[in-house]
GROMACS .gro file of C-alpha atoms in nm:
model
   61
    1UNK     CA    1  -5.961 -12.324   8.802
    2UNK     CA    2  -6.238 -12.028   8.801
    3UNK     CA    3  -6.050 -11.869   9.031
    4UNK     CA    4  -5.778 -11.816   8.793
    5UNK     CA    5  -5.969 -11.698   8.530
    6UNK     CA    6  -6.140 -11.426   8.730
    7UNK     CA    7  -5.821 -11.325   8.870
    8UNK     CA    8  -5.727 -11.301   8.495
    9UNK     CA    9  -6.003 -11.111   8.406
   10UNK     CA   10  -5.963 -10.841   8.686
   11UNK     CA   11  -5.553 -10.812   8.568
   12UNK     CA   12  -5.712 -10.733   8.199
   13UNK     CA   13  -5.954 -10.486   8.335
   14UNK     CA   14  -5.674 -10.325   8.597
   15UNK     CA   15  -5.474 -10.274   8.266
   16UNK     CA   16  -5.781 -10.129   8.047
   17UNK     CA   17  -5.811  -9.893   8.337
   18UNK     CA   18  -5.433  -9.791   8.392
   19UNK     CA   19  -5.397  -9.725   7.988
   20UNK     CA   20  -5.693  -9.520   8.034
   21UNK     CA   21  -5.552  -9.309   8.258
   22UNK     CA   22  -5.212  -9.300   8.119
   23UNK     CA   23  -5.418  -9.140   7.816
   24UNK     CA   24  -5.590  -8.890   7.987
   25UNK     CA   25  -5.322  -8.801   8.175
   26UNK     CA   26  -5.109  -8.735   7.808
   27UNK     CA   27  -5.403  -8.579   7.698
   28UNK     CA   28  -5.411  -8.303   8.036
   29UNK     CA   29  -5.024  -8.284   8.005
   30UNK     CA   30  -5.082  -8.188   7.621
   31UNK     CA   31  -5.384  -7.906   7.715
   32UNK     CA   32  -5.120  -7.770   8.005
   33UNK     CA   33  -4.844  -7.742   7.748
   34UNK     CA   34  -5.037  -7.521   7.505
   35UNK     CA   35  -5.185  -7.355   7.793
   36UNK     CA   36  -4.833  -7.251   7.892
   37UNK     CA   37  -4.752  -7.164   7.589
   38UNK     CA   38  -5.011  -6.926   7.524
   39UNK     CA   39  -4.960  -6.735   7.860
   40UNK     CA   40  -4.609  -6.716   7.800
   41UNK     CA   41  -4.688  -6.593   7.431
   42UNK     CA   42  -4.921  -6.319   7.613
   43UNK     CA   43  -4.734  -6.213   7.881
   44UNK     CA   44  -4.387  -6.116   7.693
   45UNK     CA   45  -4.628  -5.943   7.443
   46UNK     CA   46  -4.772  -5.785   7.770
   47UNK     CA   47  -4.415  -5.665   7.907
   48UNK     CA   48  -4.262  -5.563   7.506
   49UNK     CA   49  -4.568  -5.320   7.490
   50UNK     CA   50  -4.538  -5.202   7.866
   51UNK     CA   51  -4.253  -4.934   7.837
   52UNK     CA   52  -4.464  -4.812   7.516
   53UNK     CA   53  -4.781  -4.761   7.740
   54UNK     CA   54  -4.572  -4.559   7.996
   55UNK     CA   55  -4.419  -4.318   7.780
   56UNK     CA   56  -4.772  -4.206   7.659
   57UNK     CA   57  -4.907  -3.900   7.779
   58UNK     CA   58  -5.261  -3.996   7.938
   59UNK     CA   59  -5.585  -3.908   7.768
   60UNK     CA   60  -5.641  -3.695   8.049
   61UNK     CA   61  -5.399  -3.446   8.016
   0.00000   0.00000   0.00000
Protein backbone atom coordinates (compact mmCIF):
# COMPACT_ATOMS: atom_id res chain seq x y z
CA UNK A 1 0.00 0.00 0.00
CA UNK A 2 3.00 2.67 0.49
CA UNK A 3 4.01 1.92 -2.63
CA UNK A 4 0.99 3.37 -4.11
CA UNK A 5 0.99 6.34 -2.33
CA UNK A 6 4.52 7.30 -3.25
CA UNK A 7 3.87 6.48 -6.72
CA UNK A 8 0.96 8.97 -6.18
CA UNK A 9 2.92 11.46 -4.80
CA UNK A 10 5.66 11.47 -7.59
CA UNK A 11 2.46 11.67 -10.42
CA UNK A 12 1.39 15.00 -8.29
CA UNK A 13 4.86 16.34 -8.29
CA UNK A 14 5.50 15.22 -12.25
CA UNK A 15 2.32 17.41 -12.81
CA UNK A 16 3.44 20.50 -10.47
CA UNK A 17 6.54 20.33 -12.60
CA UNK A 18 4.97 19.97 -16.20
CA UNK A 19 2.41 23.06 -15.34
CA UNK A 20 5.43 24.81 -14.38
CA UNK A 21 6.93 24.57 -17.42
CA UNK A 22 3.93 24.91 -19.53
CA UNK A 23 3.94 28.48 -17.72
CA UNK A 24 7.21 29.47 -18.40
CA UNK A 25 7.14 28.34 -21.60
CA UNK A 26 3.70 30.85 -22.22
CA UNK A 27 5.50 33.27 -20.44
CA UNK A 28 8.94 33.04 -23.12
CA UNK A 29 6.40 32.63 -26.03
CA UNK A 30 4.69 35.99 -24.70
CA UNK A 31 8.40 37.98 -24.29
CA UNK A 32 9.23 36.52 -28.09
CA UNK A 33 5.95 37.90 -29.38
CA UNK A 34 6.53 41.49 -28.23
CA UNK A 35 10.04 41.06 -29.06
CA UNK A 36 8.94 40.46 -32.65
CA UNK A 37 6.83 42.95 -32.62
CA UNK A 38 9.06 45.60 -31.71
CA UNK A 39 11.74 44.65 -34.37
CA UNK A 40 9.24 44.50 -36.90
CA UNK A 41 7.87 48.00 -35.62
CA UNK A 42 11.70 49.21 -36.01
CA UNK A 43 12.72 47.84 -38.97
CA UNK A 44 9.75 49.12 -41.43
CA UNK A 45 10.38 52.49 -39.63
CA UNK A 46 14.09 51.73 -40.60
CA UNK A 47 13.26 51.00 -44.45
CA UNK A 48 10.14 54.10 -44.69
CA UNK A 49 13.00 56.55 -43.63
CA UNK A 50 15.76 54.85 -45.88
CA UNK A 51 14.95 56.42 -49.38
CA UNK A 52 14.72 59.85 -47.27
CA UNK A 53 18.38 59.33 -45.97
CA UNK A 54 19.60 58.69 -49.59
CA UNK A 55 18.28 61.56 -51.25
CA UNK A 56 20.18 63.86 -48.74
CA UNK A 57 23.13 65.53 -49.82
CA UNK A 58 25.96 64.46 -47.22
CA UNK A 59 27.27 66.86 -44.62
CA UNK A 60 30.37 66.63 -46.38
CA UNK A 61 29.71 68.18 -49.43
Amino acid sequence: MRGMEVEQVLLVIAAGGALWNGWQIARLSGRVDALESTMQTVLTLLAGRAPESTNRPSPQS
